[in-house]
Structures are given as C-alpha cells and as structure tokens.
C-alpha cells in the first residue's frame, strides 16, 4: 500500500509530503541527531525498538487486545499497528535491568564506572495514552530532556482500551511534538505541537491538507472514542477505592490472581524498582536497578516481616494506588486506561470491572 503524508503545520500552514513513505520522516529525525524508537512487528507482537526505517510489515495489521489475550488482525488502512502492544516508552526510559554503576580496585584506588549519557531519541508512533503515561512516569524516572515524541492518534481501539474515560486519548493531549493521524487508506495527517516539531515539519516538503482531509482524520478519532467499550469514572474510583480497604471484591480477585506481576510489568506508569548489589571474587562490585512489583511477597518486607502477606492485600494496594492514592501522591491518576494490565493478565482480571464493582459497593453502602 502507498502512504500519503498530509501535513498540516500549526493552524496557518498545511502541506502534503511525498514521497509516500514514512521512511522520509525517520531519515529526517536521524539527520537531526535523534535515535529513532518506533513500532515494529516481532514474534507476532507490536513492540518498540530502534528503527532505521519504518516497518512496513505493520501496514494493514493491528493489535487486537482482549482480556487475557492478544493477537494481530488484518485492518485495512492501519499504519502504526493499532492499539498498544505490551511495550511502552517506560522500557526505554528506565530499562528493566540496568547498571547504575560499577567499581573495581586499581592498585590502592577504586575506579568507578557510570553509564555514558545517551543522546536524544525520537519516539515515533506512540499512542496518546502512552504519551500521558510518559508524563506520569517522568515524575519518578524523567527521560532525556531533548527526547522528541511523535504521537499516532488512535483511529481504532482495542476491547481493553478505556483511555477516553481517563482523559488520555484517543486524541493526542499534552506532551507530543508532532501528531500523526491515520485516515483514508494509509494516509497520515501530520501536525506540529511544539516549536521543535514545527522546525522538523518545515523540512518536510508537501502540498496543503484540505479541510476535508483534516475533518476526516478528526472524525475517525472521534469515532474511535465512541467505540470504546470499557470505562472507569475516575473521580468516583478515587473516592471509592480510598474508602473500601475491606471489600469482598479484593478476596474475590485473590481467588483468581496468580500474583505473577505481569500487570505491573506492562503498566506504562508502574515505576517501582529494587536495587541489587553484587560483588565478585576479583573485587568488582556492581549496582543494578531492576523493575520490581508490589505483587511480589518481598516487596512489602520490612523489619518484622511482610506486611502485605495476602494476594488480596497486594491487588488492593496496586489498584488503590493506581486509581486513588496516586492522586494524593502526584495530583493525577496513576492509570491512563491503556488496558495492558487486562490484556496481559493470564487470567484476564480487569481493573475496570473490579473498580466499578467497588464504586457500586460504595454507592449501595
Ligand atoms: S493500570 Fe492497567 S490500564 Fe491503567 S495504565 Fe496501568 S496497565 Fe494501563
Ligand atoms: S492481576 Fe493478573 S497480571 Fe496482575 S498479578 Fe494478578 S494474575 Fe498476574
């Protein structure tokens, strides 16, 4: 399928860019010094990785996430692989297992190595919920200040998505430099959202986007929002989860939950890590920062023992943090409605279903 770039710059200029390949955008980003991280198809899943050219295998297929299930389906006109796959920018901002520093003896001195600072990255084709998650996650693990974000608005949604009710999608919000919107059959509307984005777009040649084309893109995003089948009343959840530490809902989840921690690993805002120090017989010591999860027994271990010693307590802690106490800590919800925790939960536990059960319980109390 040929792609057409229709570029609308700011509110005053609009351009149509050719040649009809997303590779020209990747090349432009690379020529501006960015390493480009974008979506690729790997092992039957859409993931993010460094790219030197746009992965055309994505064209015409979409992620089809369902509770406890993920598959790819054909979708005419799809360009960026549809709703989110398992990987978010969190994997790239704070990798799952990274060396913080290492030290080795040198004579009577100690030599300390720290990782070299990396250059700026351009994240291409990121979904709006994940751009919102980057801002939330950045409260704990800020990314590189010069990283660029090119968001791809969602024109179709998965069964597990509920970003609309969390106010994070499917239209692009704050935090994007360039906004891409798929429309028609493989056409992409391109708009700048920041000065840096505008500078890049000025380097893209093209003809004007028509009002009809802009409207077509807008209406596809609006239709995607309408088609979402899951939702959480964010305000009600905040109140309800704070007031129900002893609900029977937690025990009912615990009967199904495997405490496998998948939900926290795929969640784009879960930021917990543990620190591991190792030493070898040559005296080399190394500090590693590794993703951790509140679903592991050791996570809540303090002097005297584990204080969240049941699966019910761990799920309650996680869900309550996401939807309620995160507000007290950071002034926002800790959930962006990406639906990953529902998709990648091996038993399909659904945070929207459990939160709505608690809200109902409080309403009838
Ligand atoms: S809690 Fe679930 S739906 Fe919410 S941001 Fe995390 S993975 Fe996505
Ligand atoms: S809710 Fe699902 S993904 Fe999360 S720990 Fe329990 S079984 Fe694993």
Short mmCIF file of C-alpha atoms and ligand atoms in Angstrom, two decimals:
data_model
loop_
_atom_site.label_atom_id
_atom_site.label_comp_id
_atom_site.label_asym_id
_atom_site.label_seq_id
_atom_site.Cartn_x
_atom_site.Cartn_y
_atom_site.Cartn_z
CA UNK A 1 0.00 0.00 0.00
CA UNK A 2 1.29 3.50 -0.79
CA UNK A 3 1.23 6.01 2.02
CA UNK A 4 0.45 9.67 1.59
CA UNK A 5 1.67 12.28 4.04
CA UNK A 6 -0.69 15.13 4.51
CA UNK A 7 1.00 17.70 6.71
CA UNK A 8 -0.87 20.47 8.50
CA UNK A 9 1.57 22.80 10.23
CA UNK A 10 0.29 24.85 13.12
CA UNK A 11 -3.02 26.49 12.37
CA UNK A 12 -1.73 28.53 9.42
CA UNK A 13 0.17 26.24 7.08
CA UNK A 14 -0.63 22.83 5.72
CA UNK A 15 1.42 20.61 3.48
CA UNK A 16 1.19 17.30 1.66
CA UNK A 17 4.50 15.49 1.85
CA UNK A 18 5.85 13.00 -0.65
CA UNK A 19 7.49 10.55 -1.38
CA UNK A 20 4.80 8.38 0.11
CA UNK A 21 6.87 6.52 2.67
CA UNK A 22 7.25 7.07 6.41
CA UNK A 23 10.96 6.43 5.89
CA UNK A 24 11.47 10.08 4.94
CA UNK A 25 10.31 11.09 8.42
CA UNK A 26 12.64 8.56 10.05
CA UNK A 27 15.51 9.84 7.88
CA UNK A 28 14.69 13.44 8.81
CA UNK A 29 14.75 12.59 12.52
CA UNK A 30 18.04 10.73 12.14
CA UNK A 31 19.61 13.64 10.26
CA UNK A 32 18.66 15.87 13.21
CA UNK A 33 20.65 13.67 15.58
CA UNK A 34 17.84 11.58 17.03
CA UNK A 35 17.98 7.82 17.54
CA UNK A 36 14.54 6.75 16.45
CA UNK A 37 12.49 4.29 18.51
CA UNK A 38 9.33 3.17 16.77
CA UNK A 39 6.87 0.30 16.40
CA UNK A 40 7.95 -2.95 14.74
CA UNK A 41 6.39 -6.37 14.36
CA UNK A 42 8.35 -9.03 16.25
CA UNK A 43 7.24 -12.52 17.23
CA UNK A 44 3.63 -11.73 16.38
CA UNK A 45 3.53 -8.68 18.65
CA UNK A 46 3.89 -4.93 18.04
CA UNK A 47 6.83 -3.72 20.14
CA UNK A 48 9.09 -0.66 20.19
CA UNK A 49 12.70 -0.82 19.10
CA UNK A 50 15.36 1.26 17.41
CA UNK A 51 14.45 1.68 13.76
CA UNK A 52 16.32 2.94 10.73
CA UNK A 53 13.28 2.72 8.51
CA UNK A 54 9.57 2.40 9.03
CA UNK A 55 8.48 -1.24 9.43
CA UNK A 56 6.11 -1.74 6.52
CA UNK A 57 5.07 -5.11 7.95
CA UNK A 58 2.84 -3.03 10.25
CA UNK A 59 0.75 -1.72 7.37
CA UNK A 60 -2.65 -3.33 7.28
CA UNK A 61 -2.38 -5.14 10.64
CA UNK A 62 -3.45 -4.13 14.11
CA UNK A 63 -3.04 -5.33 17.67
CA UNK A 64 -6.32 -6.82 18.83
CA UNK A 65 -6.10 -6.91 22.63
CA UNK A 66 -8.77 -8.70 24.68
CA UNK A 67 -8.86 -9.71 28.36
CA UNK A 68 -6.07 -12.28 28.78
CA UNK A 69 -5.48 -12.37 25.03
CA UNK A 70 -3.51 -10.55 22.33
CA UNK A 71 -3.45 -11.22 18.62
CA UNK A 72 -2.84 -9.42 15.36
CA UNK A 73 -5.68 -8.90 12.93
CA UNK A 74 -5.90 -7.51 9.42
CA UNK A 75 -7.15 -3.94 9.33
CA UNK A 76 -7.27 -2.13 6.02
CA UNK A 77 -5.64 1.28 6.21
CA UNK A 78 -3.84 0.64 9.53
CA UNK A 79 -0.34 2.14 9.58
CA UNK A 80 1.09 2.03 13.10
CA UNK A 81 -0.10 -1.37 14.33
CA UNK A 82 -3.29 -0.33 16.11
CA UNK A 83 -3.83 -0.11 19.87
CA UNK A 84 -0.92 -0.61 22.24
CA UNK A 85 1.20 -3.74 22.30
CA UNK A 86 2.88 -4.88 25.53
CA UNK A 87 5.76 -2.38 25.40
CA UNK A 88 5.61 1.30 26.31
CA UNK A 89 8.20 4.07 26.49
CA UNK A 90 8.87 3.00 30.10
CA UNK A 91 11.02 0.17 28.69
CA UNK A 92 13.23 2.77 27.01
CA UNK A 93 13.24 5.49 29.67
CA UNK A 94 14.06 3.17 32.56
CA UNK A 95 15.08 -0.27 31.18
CA UNK A 96 14.06 -3.38 33.18
CA UNK A 97 17.59 -4.18 34.32
CA UNK A 98 20.26 -1.52 34.11
CA UNK A 99 23.63 -0.94 35.69
CA UNK A 100 23.68 2.19 37.84
CA UNK A 101 27.43 1.98 38.45
CA UNK A 102 30.24 -0.49 38.91
CA UNK A 103 33.55 -0.20 40.75
CA UNK A 104 36.80 -2.12 40.62
CA UNK A 105 40.08 -1.91 42.56
CA UNK A 106 43.03 -0.28 40.81
CA UNK A 107 46.12 -0.51 42.98
CA UNK A 108 45.25 1.26 46.20
CA UNK A 109 42.47 3.21 44.44
CA UNK A 110 38.90 2.33 43.40
CA UNK A 111 37.80 3.05 39.84
CA UNK A 112 34.10 3.78 39.43
CA UNK A 113 32.32 3.43 36.06
CA UNK A 114 28.93 5.01 35.41
CA UNK A 115 26.89 4.60 32.21
CA UNK A 116 27.62 7.13 29.48
CA UNK A 117 24.81 9.66 28.99
CA UNK A 118 22.78 8.87 25.89
CA UNK A 119 21.80 11.27 23.11
CA UNK A 120 18.26 12.41 22.33
CA UNK A 121 15.71 9.96 20.98
CA UNK A 122 12.64 10.43 18.84
CA UNK A 123 9.80 8.15 19.87
CA UNK A 124 7.70 7.58 16.76
CA UNK A 125 4.14 6.28 16.52
CA UNK A 126 3.48 6.40 20.29
CA UNK A 127 -0.19 6.16 21.25
CA UNK A 128 -1.79 9.08 23.19
CA UNK A 129 -2.29 7.08 26.42
CA UNK A 130 1.42 6.28 26.42
CA UNK A 131 2.36 9.92 25.95
CA UNK A 132 0.25 10.72 29.04
CA UNK A 133 1.93 7.80 30.84
CA UNK A 134 5.35 9.21 29.99
CA UNK A 135 4.46 12.43 31.83
CA UNK A 136 3.20 10.48 34.86
CA UNK A 137 6.16 8.08 34.85
CA UNK A 138 8.50 11.07 34.42
CA UNK A 139 7.63 12.24 37.95
CA UNK A 140 9.82 9.37 39.15
CA UNK A 141 12.01 8.49 36.17
CA UNK A 142 12.40 11.54 33.93
CA UNK A 143 13.56 10.84 30.39
CA UNK A 144 16.11 12.81 28.38
CA UNK A 145 15.01 16.47 28.19
CA UNK A 146 15.67 16.58 24.44
CA UNK A 147 13.67 13.47 23.54
CA UNK A 148 11.03 14.08 20.89
CA UNK A 149 7.61 12.43 20.89
CA UNK A 150 5.65 11.79 17.71
CA UNK A 151 2.24 10.55 18.71
CA UNK A 152 -0.06 8.50 16.48
CA UNK A 153 -3.66 9.22 17.42
CA UNK A 154 -5.88 6.15 17.65
CA UNK A 155 -8.44 5.72 14.93
CA UNK A 156 -9.46 2.29 16.16
CA UNK A 157 -9.41 0.90 19.68
CA UNK A 158 -8.97 -2.44 21.38
CA UNK A 159 -11.50 -4.21 23.58
CA UNK A 160 -9.36 -3.49 26.64
CA UNK A 161 -8.83 0.26 26.00
CA UNK A 162 -10.51 2.81 28.28
CA UNK A 163 -8.35 5.91 27.75
CA UNK A 164 -11.37 8.02 26.89
CA UNK A 165 -12.73 7.76 30.43
CA UNK A 166 -9.28 8.52 31.89
CA UNK A 167 -8.95 11.63 29.69
CA UNK A 168 -5.75 10.44 27.97
CA UNK A 169 -6.92 9.50 24.45
CA UNK A 170 -7.68 8.55 21.75
CA UNK A 171 -6.91 12.13 20.62
CA UNK A 172 -3.43 13.43 21.38
CA UNK A 173 -3.11 15.55 24.53
CA UNK A 174 -0.14 17.33 26.07
CA UNK A 175 3.40 16.07 25.66
CA UNK A 176 3.63 15.47 21.91
CA UNK A 177 5.88 17.37 19.49
CA UNK A 178 4.24 16.04 16.33
CA UNK A 179 0.81 14.46 15.91
CA UNK A 180 0.10 11.86 13.23
CA UNK A 181 -3.45 10.79 12.41
CA UNK A 182 -4.25 7.92 10.07
CA UNK A 183 -7.16 8.46 7.73
CA UNK A 184 -8.44 7.15 4.44
CA UNK A 185 -6.50 4.11 3.33
CA UNK A 186 -2.95 4.59 4.53
CA UNK A 187 -2.91 8.39 4.53
CA UNK A 188 -1.44 10.22 7.50
CA UNK A 189 -2.24 13.76 8.64
CA UNK A 190 0.82 15.35 10.28
CA UNK A 191 0.63 18.35 12.64
CA UNK A 192 3.24 20.01 14.84
CA UNK A 193 2.55 20.61 18.52
CA UNK A 194 5.79 22.22 19.66
CA UNK A 195 8.47 24.53 18.30
CA UNK A 196 10.79 21.55 17.83
CA UNK A 197 8.06 19.73 15.95
CA UNK A 198 7.43 22.78 13.77
CA UNK A 199 11.14 23.03 12.88
CA UNK A 200 11.10 19.43 11.70
CA UNK A 201 7.88 19.81 9.77
CA UNK A 202 9.30 22.83 7.98
CA UNK A 203 11.88 20.43 6.49
CA UNK A 204 9.18 18.18 5.05
CA UNK A 205 8.09 19.07 1.54
CA UNK A 206 4.46 18.71 0.62
CA UNK A 207 1.19 20.18 -0.53
CA UNK A 208 -1.67 21.54 1.53
CA UNK A 209 -4.00 19.29 3.51
CA UNK A 210 -7.60 20.07 2.61
CA UNK A 211 -10.25 20.87 5.22
CA UNK A 212 -11.99 17.64 4.22
CA UNK A 213 -8.86 15.62 4.93
CA UNK A 214 -8.36 17.26 8.32
CA UNK A 215 -12.01 16.68 9.14
CA UNK A 216 -11.82 13.07 8.01
CA UNK A 217 -8.89 12.46 10.38
CA UNK A 218 -10.68 14.20 13.26
CA UNK A 219 -13.89 12.26 12.76
CA UNK A 220 -12.03 8.93 12.75
CA UNK A 221 -10.51 9.74 16.15
CA UNK A 222 -13.92 10.83 17.47
CA UNK A 223 -15.46 7.58 16.20
CA UNK A 224 -12.72 5.61 17.96
CA UNK A 225 -13.58 7.35 21.24
CA UNK A 226 -17.24 6.46 20.77
CA UNK A 227 -16.45 2.80 20.12
CA UNK A 228 -14.66 2.18 23.45
CA UNK A 229 -16.49 -0.47 25.47
CA UNK A 230 -14.75 -0.09 28.84
CA UNK A 231 -14.67 2.89 31.20
CA UNK A 232 -13.95 3.98 34.75
CA UNK A 233 -15.44 7.04 36.42
CA UNK A 234 -12.11 8.38 37.57
CA UNK A 235 -13.47 10.67 40.31
CA UNK A 236 -15.79 8.01 41.70
CA UNK A 237 -12.99 5.44 41.66
CA UNK A 238 -10.71 7.78 43.57
CA UNK A 239 -13.25 8.19 46.36
CA UNK A 240 -14.49 4.60 46.40
CA UNK A 241 -11.14 2.82 46.45
CA UNK A 242 -9.94 5.04 49.28
CA UNK A 243 -12.92 4.05 51.41
CA UNK A 244 -13.07 0.28 50.84
CA UNK A 245 -9.97 -1.36 52.32
CA UNK A 246 -12.03 -4.37 53.45
CA UNK A 247 -14.26 -5.01 50.45
CA UNK A 248 -15.09 -8.61 49.50
CA UNK A 249 -14.05 -7.62 45.96
CA UNK A 250 -10.38 -7.95 46.97
CA UNK A 251 -10.91 -11.51 48.20
CA UNK A 252 -12.76 -12.43 45.03
CA UNK A 253 -9.88 -11.09 42.88
CA UNK A 254 -7.39 -13.01 45.03
CA UNK A 255 -9.11 -16.27 44.15
CA UNK A 256 -8.16 -15.68 40.50
CA UNK A 257 -4.98 -13.59 40.74
CA UNK A 258 -1.73 -15.55 40.33
CA UNK A 259 0.40 -12.70 41.77
CA UNK A 260 2.50 -13.11 38.63
CA UNK A 261 3.23 -9.34 38.41
CA UNK A 262 2.52 -9.19 34.65
CA UNK A 263 0.15 -6.25 35.18
CA UNK A 264 2.85 -4.16 36.82
CA UNK A 265 5.49 -5.09 34.24
CA UNK A 266 3.36 -3.99 31.27
CA UNK A 267 1.85 -0.94 33.00
CA UNK A 268 3.39 2.21 31.47
CA UNK A 269 3.24 4.10 34.78
CA UNK A 270 4.34 1.46 37.32
CA UNK A 271 7.72 2.76 38.41
CA UNK A 272 8.88 0.53 41.27
CA UNK A 273 12.41 -0.83 41.19
CA UNK A 274 14.73 -2.68 43.52
CA UNK A 275 18.45 -2.22 43.89
CA UNK A 276 20.74 -5.23 43.67
CA UNK A 277 24.41 -5.05 44.65
CA UNK A 278 26.76 -7.82 43.61
CA UNK A 279 30.47 -8.42 44.15
CA UNK A 280 32.78 -10.94 42.50
CA UNK A 281 35.97 -12.57 43.78
CA UNK A 282 38.12 -10.00 41.91
CA UNK A 283 36.59 -7.25 43.98
CA UNK A 284 34.40 -5.84 41.20
CA UNK A 285 31.13 -4.56 42.62
CA UNK A 286 28.08 -3.61 40.62
CA UNK A 287 24.80 -1.89 41.42
CA UNK A 288 21.84 -2.83 39.25
CA UNK A 289 18.43 -1.18 39.18
CA UNK A 290 15.72 -3.68 38.28
CA UNK A 291 11.97 -3.38 37.83
CA UNK A 292 10.12 -4.66 40.87
CA UNK A 293 6.46 -5.26 41.59
CA UNK A 294 4.13 -4.78 44.53
CA UNK A 295 2.79 -8.28 43.73
CA UNK A 296 5.95 -9.99 44.99
CA UNK A 297 5.98 -11.02 48.67
CA UNK A 298 9.38 -9.43 49.27
CA UNK A 299 8.23 -6.02 48.06
CA UNK A 300 6.49 -5.21 51.33
CA UNK A 301 9.08 -6.79 53.59
CA UNK A 302 10.18 -4.54 56.41
CA UNK A 303 11.64 -5.19 59.82
CA UNK A 304 9.36 -7.77 61.39
CA UNK A 305 8.08 -9.38 58.18
CA UNK A 306 5.96 -8.95 55.07
CA UNK A 307 3.10 -6.55 55.73
CA UNK A 308 1.06 -7.34 52.59
CA UNK A 309 1.12 -11.07 53.01
CA UNK A 310 -2.02 -11.95 51.02
CA UNK A 311 -2.71 -11.68 47.30
CA UNK A 312 -5.88 -9.75 48.17
CA UNK A 313 -3.79 -7.15 50.01
CA UNK A 314 -1.37 -6.86 47.09
CA UNK A 315 -4.06 -6.42 44.45
CA UNK A 316 -5.89 -3.91 46.67
CA UNK A 317 -2.68 -1.97 47.18
CA UNK A 318 -1.94 -1.90 43.43
CA UNK A 319 -5.45 -0.96 42.25
CA UNK A 320 -5.91 1.58 45.05
CA UNK A 321 -2.59 3.21 44.24
CA UNK A 322 -3.39 3.40 40.52
CA UNK A 323 -6.85 4.87 40.90
CA UNK A 324 -6.86 6.62 44.28
CA UNK A 325 -3.71 7.26 46.33
CA UNK A 326 -1.73 8.23 43.21
CA UNK A 327 -3.84 11.39 43.24
CA UNK A 328 -2.59 12.22 46.75
CA UNK A 329 0.99 11.48 45.75
CA UNK A 330 1.19 13.09 42.30
CA UNK A 331 -2.07 15.00 41.69
CA UNK A 332 -3.24 12.65 38.93
CA UNK A 333 -4.48 9.10 38.47
CA UNK A 334 -1.75 6.50 38.03
CA UNK A 335 -3.75 4.80 35.30
CA UNK A 336 -4.06 6.07 31.73
CA UNK A 337 -6.53 3.44 30.56
CA UNK A 338 -4.16 1.69 28.14
CA UNK A 339 -5.72 -1.66 29.04
CA UNK A 340 -2.42 -3.57 29.07
CA UNK A 341 -2.96 -4.98 32.55
CA UNK A 342 -6.23 -6.53 31.31
CA UNK A 343 -4.73 -7.88 28.09
CA UNK A 344 -1.60 -9.35 29.60
CA UNK A 345 -3.13 -10.73 32.78
CA UNK A 346 -3.02 -14.51 32.20
CA UNK A 347 -6.44 -14.86 33.81
CA UNK A 348 -7.95 -11.69 32.35
CA UNK A 349 -8.50 -9.77 35.59
CA UNK A 350 -10.00 -6.44 34.56
CA UNK A 351 -9.22 -3.29 36.57
CA UNK A 352 -12.30 -1.55 35.13
CA UNK A 353 -14.58 -4.37 36.27
CA UNK A 354 -13.07 -4.51 39.77
CA UNK A 355 -13.06 -0.70 40.20
CA UNK A 356 -16.67 -0.50 39.02
CA UNK A 357 -17.65 -3.24 41.50
CA UNK A 358 -16.10 -1.19 44.33
CA UNK A 359 -17.81 2.00 43.12
CA UNK A 360 -21.13 0.15 43.11
CA UNK A 361 -20.49 -1.30 46.56
CA UNK A 362 -19.80 2.17 47.97
CA UNK A 363 -22.91 3.57 46.25
CA UNK A 364 -25.07 0.90 47.93
CA UNK A 365 -23.34 1.05 51.33
S1 LIG B 1 -3.29 0.20 35.41
FE1 LIG B 1 -3.63 -1.04 33.56
S2 LIG B 1 -4.90 0.23 32.19
FE2 LIG B 1 -4.03 1.57 33.79
S3 LIG B 1 -2.14 2.41 32.88
FE3 LIG B 1 -1.54 0.56 34.05
S4 LIG B 1 -1.62 -1.12 32.55
FE4 LIG B 1 -2.72 0.62 31.63
S1 LIG B 2 -3.89 -9.27 38.30
FE1 LIG B 2 -3.34 -10.74 36.67
S2 LIG B 2 -1.39 -9.96 35.83
FE2 LIG B 2 -1.70 -8.96 37.83
S3 LIG B 2 -0.60 -10.28 39.28
FE3 LIG B 2 -2.74 -10.99 39.26
S4 LIG B 2 -2.76 -12.65 37.71
FE4 LIG B 2 -0.84 -11.50 37.38
#
